[in-house]
Amino acid sequence: MSGIALCCYPVGLQNAGSIYWLILCALGTTLGVLTLCYNKIGNFSVYPEVKNEATLITRGPYHYVRHPMYTSLIAMMIGIALYNYHWLNALGEVMVVGAVINKANREEKLLLMRFPEYANYQQKSQRFLPYIY
């Protein structure tokens, strides 16, 4: 949470960054909303847990990346941090990315235990960035 706060807080109260960074933020927001549309009600959780009624979703944004909500968050925070253009915002982004990677690691272990087909899904999709990582 503190990483998100550091990313967003306009430390110098100056917006030295380009408007293009806000476009990146908007794209991240759009991806997040699209991802929520593909989640079933009750299937989404902010905690790294697998609910009893959960199903493995592999369509929509999940076809390309296993963690589109995390990709959305990272894109939004990068856009805001670079738009604000302050070293504290960059520090916040590093904290956010570290927390997201840690959470994704824990979540994937749980998903592998709950869904045997998740291993196959991991081979067919990237973690955060399509065709890259």
CSV table of N, CA and C in Angstrom, one decimal:
chain,number,residue,atom,x,y,z
A,1,MET,N,0.8,-1.2,0.0
A,1,MET,CA,0.0,0.0,0.0
A,1,MET,C,0.9,1.3,0.0
A,2,SER,N,1.9,1.2,0.8
A,2,SER,CA,2.8,2.4,0.8
A,2,SER,C,3.4,2.7,-0.5
A,3,GLY,N,3.7,1.6,-1.3
A,3,GLY,CA,4.3,1.8,-2.6
A,3,GLY,C,3.3,2.5,-3.5
A,4,ILE,N,2.0,2.1,-3.5
A,4,ILE,CA,1.0,2.8,-4.3
A,4,ILE,C,0.9,4.2,-3.9
A,5,ALA,N,0.9,4.5,-2.6
A,5,ALA,CA,0.9,5.9,-2.1
A,5,ALA,C,2.0,6.7,-2.6
A,6,LEU,N,3.2,6.1,-2.6
A,6,LEU,CA,4.4,6.8,-3.1
A,6,LEU,C,4.4,7.1,-4.6
A,7,CYS,N,3.8,6.1,-5.3
A,7,CYS,CA,3.7,6.3,-6.8
A,7,CYS,C,2.8,7.4,-7.1
A,8,CYS,N,1.7,7.6,-6.4
A,8,CYS,CA,0.6,8.5,-6.7
A,8,CYS,C,0.9,9.9,-6.2
A,9,TYR,N,1.5,10.0,-5.0
A,9,TYR,CA,1.7,11.3,-4.4
A,9,TYR,C,2.5,12.3,-5.2
A,10,PRO,N,1.9,13.4,-5.6
A,10,PRO,CA,2.7,14.4,-6.4
A,10,PRO,C,3.7,15.1,-5.5
A,11,VAL,N,4.8,14.5,-5.3
A,11,VAL,CA,5.8,15.0,-4.3
A,11,VAL,C,6.2,16.5,-4.5
A,12,GLY,N,6.6,16.8,-5.7
A,12,GLY,CA,7.0,18.2,-6.0
A,12,GLY,C,5.9,19.1,-6.4
A,13,LEU,N,4.7,18.5,-6.5
A,13,LEU,CA,3.5,19.3,-6.9
A,13,LEU,C,3.7,19.9,-8.3
A,14,GLN,N,4.5,19.2,-9.1
A,14,GLN,CA,4.8,19.6,-10.5
A,14,GLN,C,4.5,18.4,-11.4
A,15,ASN,N,3.9,18.6,-12.5
A,15,ASN,CA,3.7,17.6,-13.4
A,15,ASN,C,4.6,17.8,-14.6
A,16,ALA,N,5.8,17.3,-14.4
A,16,ALA,CA,6.9,17.5,-15.4
A,16,ALA,C,6.8,16.5,-16.5
A,17,GLY,N,6.1,15.4,-16.3
A,17,GLY,CA,6.0,14.4,-17.3
A,17,GLY,C,5.1,14.7,-18.4
A,18,SER,N,5.2,13.8,-19.4
A,18,SER,CA,4.5,14.0,-20.7
A,18,SER,C,3.0,13.5,-20.5
A,19,ILE,N,2.1,14.0,-21.2
A,19,ILE,CA,0.8,13.5,-21.2
A,19,ILE,C,0.7,12.0,-21.6
A,20,TYR,N,1.7,11.5,-22.3
A,20,TYR,CA,1.7,10.1,-22.8
A,20,TYR,C,1.7,9.2,-21.6
A,21,TRP,N,2.3,9.6,-20.5
A,21,TRP,CA,2.4,8.8,-19.3
A,21,TRP,C,1.0,8.6,-18.7
A,22,LEU,N,0.1,9.7,-18.8
A,22,LEU,CA,-1.3,9.5,-18.4
A,22,LEU,C,-2.0,8.6,-19.3
A,23,ILE,N,-1.7,8.6,-20.6
A,23,ILE,CA,-2.3,7.6,-21.5
A,23,ILE,C,-2.0,6.2,-21.1
A,24,LEU,N,-0.7,6.0,-20.7
A,24,LEU,CA,-0.3,4.6,-20.2
A,24,LEU,C,-1.2,4.3,-18.9
A,25,CYS,N,-1.4,5.3,-18.1
A,25,CYS,CA,-2.2,5.1,-16.9
A,25,CYS,C,-3.7,4.7,-17.3
A,26,ALA,N,-4.2,5.4,-18.3
A,26,ALA,CA,-5.6,5.1,-18.8
A,26,ALA,C,-5.6,3.7,-19.4
A,27,LEU,N,-4.6,3.3,-20.2
A,27,LEU,CA,-4.6,2.0,-20.7
A,27,LEU,C,-4.6,0.9,-19.6
A,28,GLY,N,-3.8,1.2,-18.6
A,28,GLY,CA,-3.8,0.3,-17.5
A,28,GLY,C,-5.2,0.2,-16.8
A,29,THR,N,-5.8,1.3,-16.7
A,29,THR,CA,-7.2,1.3,-16.1
A,29,THR,C,-8.2,0.5,-17.0
A,30,THR,N,-8.1,0.7,-18.3
A,30,THR,CA,-8.9,0.0,-19.2
A,30,THR,C,-8.7,-1.5,-19.1
A,31,LEU,N,-7.5,-1.9,-19.0
A,31,LEU,CA,-7.2,-3.3,-18.9
A,31,LEU,C,-7.8,-3.9,-17.6
A,32,GLY,N,-7.7,-3.1,-16.5
A,32,GLY,CA,-8.2,-3.6,-15.3
A,32,GLY,C,-9.8,-3.7,-15.3
A,33,VAL,N,-10.4,-2.8,-16.0
A,33,VAL,CA,-11.9,-2.9,-16.1
A,33,VAL,C,-12.3,-4.1,-17.0
A,34,LEU,N,-11.5,-4.3,-18.1
A,34,LEU,CA,-11.8,-5.4,-19.0
A,34,LEU,C,-11.6,-6.7,-18.3
A,35,THR,N,-10.5,-6.8,-17.5
A,35,THR,CA,-10.3,-8.0,-16.7
A,35,THR,C,-11.4,-8.3,-15.7
A,36,LEU,N,-11.9,-7.3,-15.1
A,36,LEU,CA,-13.0,-7.5,-14.1
A,36,LEU,C,-14.2,-8.0,-14.9
A,37,CYS,N,-14.4,-7.6,-16.1
A,37,CYS,CA,-15.6,-8.1,-16.9
A,37,CYS,C,-15.4,-9.6,-17.2
A,38,TYR,N,-14.2,-10.2,-17.2
A,38,TYR,CA,-14.0,-11.6,-17.5
A,38,TYR,C,-14.0,-12.4,-16.2
A,39,ASN,N,-14.0,-11.8,-15.1
A,39,ASN,CA,-14.1,-12.5,-13.8
A,39,ASN,C,-15.5,-12.8,-13.4
A,40,LYS,N,-15.7,-13.9,-12.8
A,40,LYS,CA,-17.1,-14.2,-12.4
A,40,LYS,C,-17.3,-13.6,-11.0
A,41,ILE,N,-18.5,-13.2,-10.7
A,41,ILE,CA,-18.8,-12.6,-9.4
A,41,ILE,C,-18.4,-13.5,-8.3
A,42,GLY,N,-17.6,-13.1,-7.4
A,42,GLY,CA,-17.2,-14.0,-6.3
A,42,GLY,C,-15.9,-14.7,-6.6
A,43,ASN,N,-15.4,-14.6,-7.8
A,43,ASN,CA,-14.1,-15.2,-8.2
A,43,ASN,C,-13.0,-14.3,-7.9
A,44,PHE,N,-13.2,-13.0,-7.8
A,44,PHE,CA,-12.1,-12.1,-7.7
A,44,PHE,C,-11.8,-11.8,-6.2
A,45,SER,N,-10.5,-11.7,-5.9
A,45,SER,CA,-10.1,-11.4,-4.5
A,45,SER,C,-8.8,-10.6,-4.6
A,46,VAL,N,-8.7,-9.7,-3.6
A,46,VAL,CA,-7.4,-9.0,-3.6
A,46,VAL,C,-6.4,-9.8,-2.8
A,47,TYR,N,-6.8,-10.8,-2.2
A,47,TYR,CA,-5.8,-11.7,-1.4
A,47,TYR,C,-5.4,-12.8,-2.3
A,48,PRO,N,-4.1,-13.3,-2.1
A,48,PRO,CA,-3.6,-14.4,-2.9
A,48,PRO,C,-4.2,-15.7,-2.3
A,49,GLU,N,-5.5,-16.0,-2.7
A,49,GLU,CA,-6.2,-17.2,-2.2
A,49,GLU,C,-7.0,-17.7,-3.4
A,50,VAL,N,-7.3,-18.9,-3.3
A,50,VAL,CA,-8.2,-19.5,-4.3
A,50,VAL,C,-9.5,-19.9,-3.6
A,51,LYS,N,-10.6,-19.3,-3.9
A,51,LYS,CA,-11.9,-19.6,-3.3
A,51,LYS,C,-12.4,-20.9,-3.7
A,52,ASN,N,-13.2,-21.5,-2.9
A,52,ASN,CA,-13.8,-22.8,-3.1
A,52,ASN,C,-14.6,-22.9,-4.5
A,53,GLU,N,-15.3,-21.8,-4.7
A,53,GLU,CA,-16.1,-21.8,-6.0
A,53,GLU,C,-15.4,-21.2,-7.2
A,54,ALA,N,-14.1,-21.0,-7.0
A,54,ALA,CA,-13.3,-20.4,-8.1
A,54,ALA,C,-13.2,-21.4,-9.3
A,55,THR,N,-13.1,-20.7,-10.5
A,55,THR,CA,-12.8,-21.5,-11.7
A,55,THR,C,-11.6,-20.9,-12.4
A,56,LEU,N,-10.9,-21.7,-13.2
A,56,LEU,CA,-9.7,-21.2,-13.9
A,56,LEU,C,-10.2,-20.4,-15.1
A,57,ILE,N,-9.9,-19.2,-15.2
A,57,ILE,CA,-10.3,-18.3,-16.4
A,57,ILE,C,-9.1,-18.2,-17.3
A,58,THR,N,-9.2,-18.6,-18.6
A,58,THR,CA,-8.1,-18.6,-19.6
A,58,THR,C,-8.5,-17.8,-20.8
A,59,ARG,N,-9.6,-17.1,-20.8
A,59,ARG,CA,-10.1,-16.3,-22.0
A,59,ARG,C,-9.9,-14.8,-21.7
A,60,GLY,N,-10.2,-14.1,-22.8
A,60,GLY,CA,-10.1,-12.6,-22.6
A,60,GLY,C,-8.6,-12.2,-22.4
A,61,PRO,N,-8.4,-11.3,-21.5
A,61,PRO,CA,-7.0,-10.9,-21.2
A,61,PRO,C,-6.2,-12.0,-20.6
A,62,TYR,N,-6.9,-13.0,-19.9
A,62,TYR,CA,-6.2,-14.1,-19.3
A,62,TYR,C,-5.6,-15.0,-20.4
A,63,HIS,N,-6.0,-14.9,-21.6
A,63,HIS,CA,-5.5,-15.7,-22.7
A,63,HIS,C,-4.0,-15.3,-23.0
A,64,TYR,N,-3.7,-14.1,-22.7
A,64,TYR,CA,-2.4,-13.5,-23.0
A,64,TYR,C,-1.4,-13.4,-21.8
A,65,VAL,N,-2.0,-13.1,-20.7
A,65,VAL,CA,-1.2,-13.0,-19.4
A,65,VAL,C,-2.0,-13.6,-18.3
A,66,ARG,N,-1.2,-14.2,-17.4
A,66,ARG,CA,-1.9,-14.9,-16.2
A,66,ARG,C,-2.3,-13.9,-15.2
A,67,HIS,N,-1.8,-12.7,-15.1
A,67,HIS,CA,-2.1,-11.8,-14.1
A,67,HIS,C,-2.4,-10.4,-14.7
A,68,PRO,N,-3.5,-10.3,-15.5
A,68,PRO,CA,-3.8,-9.0,-16.1
A,68,PRO,C,-4.1,-7.9,-15.1
A,69,MET,N,-4.7,-8.2,-13.9
A,69,MET,CA,-4.9,-7.1,-13.0
A,69,MET,C,-3.6,-6.6,-12.4
A,70,TYR,N,-2.6,-7.4,-12.3
A,70,TYR,CA,-1.3,-6.9,-11.8
A,70,TYR,C,-0.7,-6.1,-12.9
A,71,THR,N,-0.8,-6.5,-14.2
A,71,THR,CA,-0.3,-5.8,-15.3
A,71,THR,C,-1.0,-4.4,-15.3
A,72,SER,N,-2.3,-4.4,-15.1
A,72,SER,CA,-3.0,-3.1,-15.1
A,72,SER,C,-2.5,-2.2,-14.0
A,73,LEU,N,-2.3,-2.7,-12.8
A,73,LEU,CA,-1.8,-1.9,-11.7
A,73,LEU,C,-0.4,-1.4,-11.9
A,74,ILE,N,0.5,-2.2,-12.5
A,74,ILE,CA,1.8,-1.8,-12.8
A,74,ILE,C,1.8,-0.7,-13.8
A,75,ALA,N,1.0,-0.8,-14.9
A,75,ALA,CA,0.9,0.2,-15.9
A,75,ALA,C,0.4,1.5,-15.4
A,76,MET,N,-0.6,1.4,-14.6
A,76,MET,CA,-1.2,2.7,-14.0
A,76,MET,C,-0.1,3.4,-13.1
A,77,MET,N,0.5,2.6,-12.3
A,77,MET,CA,1.5,3.2,-11.3
A,77,MET,C,2.7,3.7,-12.1
A,78,ILE,N,3.2,3.0,-13.1
A,78,ILE,CA,4.3,3.6,-13.9
A,78,ILE,C,3.9,4.9,-14.6
A,79,GLY,N,2.7,4.9,-15.1
A,79,GLY,CA,2.2,6.2,-15.8
A,79,GLY,C,2.1,7.3,-14.8
A,80,ILE,N,1.6,7.1,-13.6
A,80,ILE,CA,1.5,8.2,-12.6
A,80,ILE,C,2.9,8.6,-12.1
A,81,ALA,N,3.7,7.6,-11.8
A,81,ALA,CA,5.1,7.9,-11.3
A,81,ALA,C,5.9,8.7,-12.3
A,82,LEU,N,5.8,8.3,-13.6
A,82,LEU,CA,6.6,9.1,-14.6
A,82,LEU,C,6.0,10.4,-14.9
A,83,TYR,N,4.7,10.5,-14.8
A,83,TYR,CA,4.1,11.8,-15.0
A,83,TYR,C,4.5,12.8,-13.8
A,84,ASN,N,4.5,12.3,-12.6
A,84,ASN,CA,4.9,13.1,-11.5
A,84,ASN,C,6.4,13.4,-11.5
A,85,TYR,N,7.1,12.4,-12.0
A,85,TYR,CA,8.6,12.6,-12.2
A,85,TYR,C,9.4,13.0,-11.0
A,86,HIS,N,9.3,12.2,-9.9
A,86,HIS,CA,10.1,12.4,-8.7
A,86,HIS,C,10.6,11.1,-8.2
A,87,TRP,N,11.8,11.1,-7.6
A,87,TRP,CA,12.5,9.9,-7.2
A,87,TRP,C,11.6,9.1,-6.2
A,88,LEU,N,10.8,9.8,-5.3
A,88,LEU,CA,10.0,9.1,-4.4
A,88,LEU,C,8.9,8.3,-5.1
A,89,ASN,N,8.4,8.8,-6.3
A,89,ASN,CA,7.4,8.1,-7.1
A,89,ASN,C,8.1,6.9,-7.7
A,90,ALA,N,9.3,7.0,-8.1
A,90,ALA,CA,10.1,5.8,-8.7
A,90,ALA,C,10.3,4.8,-7.6
A,91,LEU,N,10.6,5.2,-6.4
A,91,LEU,CA,10.8,4.3,-5.3
A,91,LEU,C,9.5,3.5,-5.0
A,92,GLY,N,8.4,4.2,-5.0
A,92,GLY,CA,7.1,3.6,-4.9
A,92,GLY,C,6.8,2.6,-5.9
A,93,GLU,N,7.2,2.9,-7.2
A,93,GLU,CA,7.0,1.9,-8.3
A,93,GLU,C,7.8,0.6,-8.0
A,94,VAL,N,9.0,0.8,-7.6
A,94,VAL,CA,9.8,-0.4,-7.3
A,94,VAL,C,9.1,-1.2,-6.2
A,95,MET,N,8.6,-0.6,-5.2
A,95,MET,CA,7.9,-1.3,-4.1
A,95,MET,C,6.7,-2.0,-4.7
A,96,VAL,N,5.9,-1.4,-5.5
A,96,VAL,CA,4.7,-2.0,-6.1
A,96,VAL,C,5.1,-3.2,-7.0
A,97,VAL,N,6.1,-3.1,-7.8
A,97,VAL,CA,6.5,-4.2,-8.7
A,97,VAL,C,7.0,-5.4,-7.8
A,98,GLY,N,7.8,-5.1,-6.8
A,98,GLY,CA,8.2,-6.1,-5.9
A,98,GLY,C,7.1,-6.9,-5.2
A,99,ALA,N,6.1,-6.1,-4.7
A,99,ALA,CA,5.0,-6.7,-4.0
A,99,ALA,C,4.1,-7.5,-5.0
A,100,VAL,N,4.0,-7.0,-6.2
A,100,VAL,CA,3.1,-7.7,-7.2
A,100,VAL,C,3.8,-9.1,-7.6
A,101,ILE,N,5.1,-9.0,-7.8
A,101,ILE,CA,5.8,-10.3,-8.2
A,101,ILE,C,5.7,-11.3,-7.0
A,102,ASN,N,5.9,-10.8,-5.8
A,102,ASN,CA,5.8,-11.7,-4.6
A,102,ASN,C,4.4,-12.3,-4.5
A,103,LYS,N,3.4,-11.5,-4.7
A,103,LYS,CA,2.0,-11.9,-4.6
A,103,LYS,C,1.7,-12.9,-5.7
A,104,ALA,N,2.2,-12.6,-6.9
A,104,ALA,CA,1.9,-13.5,-8.1
A,104,ALA,C,2.6,-14.9,-7.8
A,105,ASN,N,3.8,-14.9,-7.3
A,105,ASN,CA,4.5,-16.2,-6.9
A,105,ASN,C,3.6,-17.0,-6.0
A,106,ARG,N,3.2,-16.4,-4.9
A,106,ARG,CA,2.3,-17.1,-3.9
A,106,ARG,C,1.0,-17.6,-4.6
A,107,GLU,N,0.4,-16.7,-5.4
A,107,GLU,CA,-0.8,-17.1,-6.0
A,107,GLU,C,-0.7,-18.2,-7.0
A,108,GLU,N,0.4,-18.3,-7.7
A,108,GLU,CA,0.6,-19.3,-8.7
A,108,GLU,C,0.8,-20.7,-8.0
A,109,LYS,N,1.5,-20.7,-6.9
A,109,LYS,CA,1.6,-21.9,-6.1
A,109,LYS,C,0.3,-22.5,-5.7
A,110,LEU,N,-0.6,-21.6,-5.2
A,110,LEU,CA,-2.0,-22.0,-4.8
A,110,LEU,C,-2.8,-22.5,-6.0
A,111,LEU,N,-2.7,-21.8,-7.1
A,111,LEU,CA,-3.4,-22.2,-8.3
A,111,LEU,C,-2.9,-23.5,-8.9
A,112,LEU,N,-1.7,-23.8,-8.8
A,112,LEU,CA,-1.1,-25.1,-9.2
A,112,LEU,C,-1.7,-26.2,-8.3
A,113,MET,N,-1.9,-26.0,-7.1
A,113,MET,CA,-2.4,-27.0,-6.2
A,113,MET,C,-3.9,-27.2,-6.5
A,114,ARG,N,-4.6,-26.2,-6.8
A,114,ARG,CA,-6.1,-26.2,-6.9
A,114,ARG,C,-6.5,-26.7,-8.3
A,115,PHE,N,-5.7,-26.3,-9.3
A,115,PHE,CA,-6.1,-26.6,-10.7
A,115,PHE,C,-4.9,-27.3,-11.4
A,116,PRO,N,-5.0,-28.6,-11.6
A,116,PRO,CA,-3.9,-29.3,-12.2
A,116,PRO,C,-3.6,-28.8,-13.6
A,117,GLU,N,-4.6,-28.3,-14.3
A,117,GLU,CA,-4.4,-27.7,-15.7
A,117,GLU,C,-3.7,-26.4,-15.7
A,118,TYR,N,-3.4,-25.8,-14.5
A,118,TYR,CA,-2.7,-24.5,-14.5
A,118,TYR,C,-1.3,-24.6,-15.0
A,119,ALA,N,-0.6,-25.8,-14.8
A,119,ALA,CA,0.7,-25.9,-15.3
A,119,ALA,C,0.7,-25.8,-16.9
A,120,ASN,N,-0.2,-26.4,-17.5
A,120,ASN,CA,-0.4,-26.3,-19.0
A,120,ASN,C,-0.7,-24.8,-19.4
A,121,TYR,N,-1.5,-24.2,-18.6
A,121,TYR,CA,-1.8,-22.8,-18.9
A,121,TYR,C,-0.6,-21.9,-18.7
A,122,GLN,N,0.3,-22.2,-17.8
A,122,GLN,CA,1.5,-21.4,-17.6
A,122,GLN,C,2.4,-21.5,-18.8
A,123,GLN,N,2.4,-22.7,-19.5
A,123,GLN,CA,3.2,-22.9,-20.7
A,123,GLN,C,2.7,-22.1,-21.9
A,124,LYS,N,1.4,-21.8,-21.9
A,124,LYS,CA,0.8,-21.2,-23.0
A,124,LYS,C,0.6,-19.7,-22.9
A,125,SER,N,0.9,-19.1,-21.7
A,125,SER,CA,0.7,-17.7,-21.5
A,125,SER,C,1.9,-17.1,-20.7
A,126,GLN,N,2.0,-15.8,-20.8
A,126,GLN,CA,3.0,-15.1,-20.1
A,126,GLN,C,2.5,-14.6,-18.7
A,127,ARG,N,3.4,-14.2,-17.9
A,127,ARG,CA,3.0,-13.8,-16.5
A,127,ARG,C,2.4,-12.4,-16.5
A,128,PHE,N,3.1,-11.4,-17.0
A,128,PHE,CA,2.6,-10.0,-17.0
A,128,PHE,C,2.5,-9.4,-18.3
A,129,LEU,N,3.5,-9.6,-19.2
A,129,LEU,CA,3.5,-8.9,-20.5
A,129,LEU,C,3.4,-9.9,-21.6
A,130,PRO,N,2.4,-9.8,-22.5
A,130,PRO,CA,2.3,-10.8,-23.6
A,130,PRO,C,3.6,-10.9,-24.4
A,131,TYR,N,3.9,-12.1,-24.7
A,131,TYR,CA,5.1,-12.5,-25.5
A,131,TYR,C,6.4,-12.1,-24.9
A,132,ILE,N,6.5,-11.5,-23.7
A,132,ILE,CA,7.7,-11.0,-23.1
A,132,ILE,C,8.0,-11.7,-21.8
A,133,TYR,N,7.1,-11.5,-20.8
A,133,TYR,CA,7.4,-12.0,-19.5
A,133,TYR,C,6.0,-12.4,-18.8
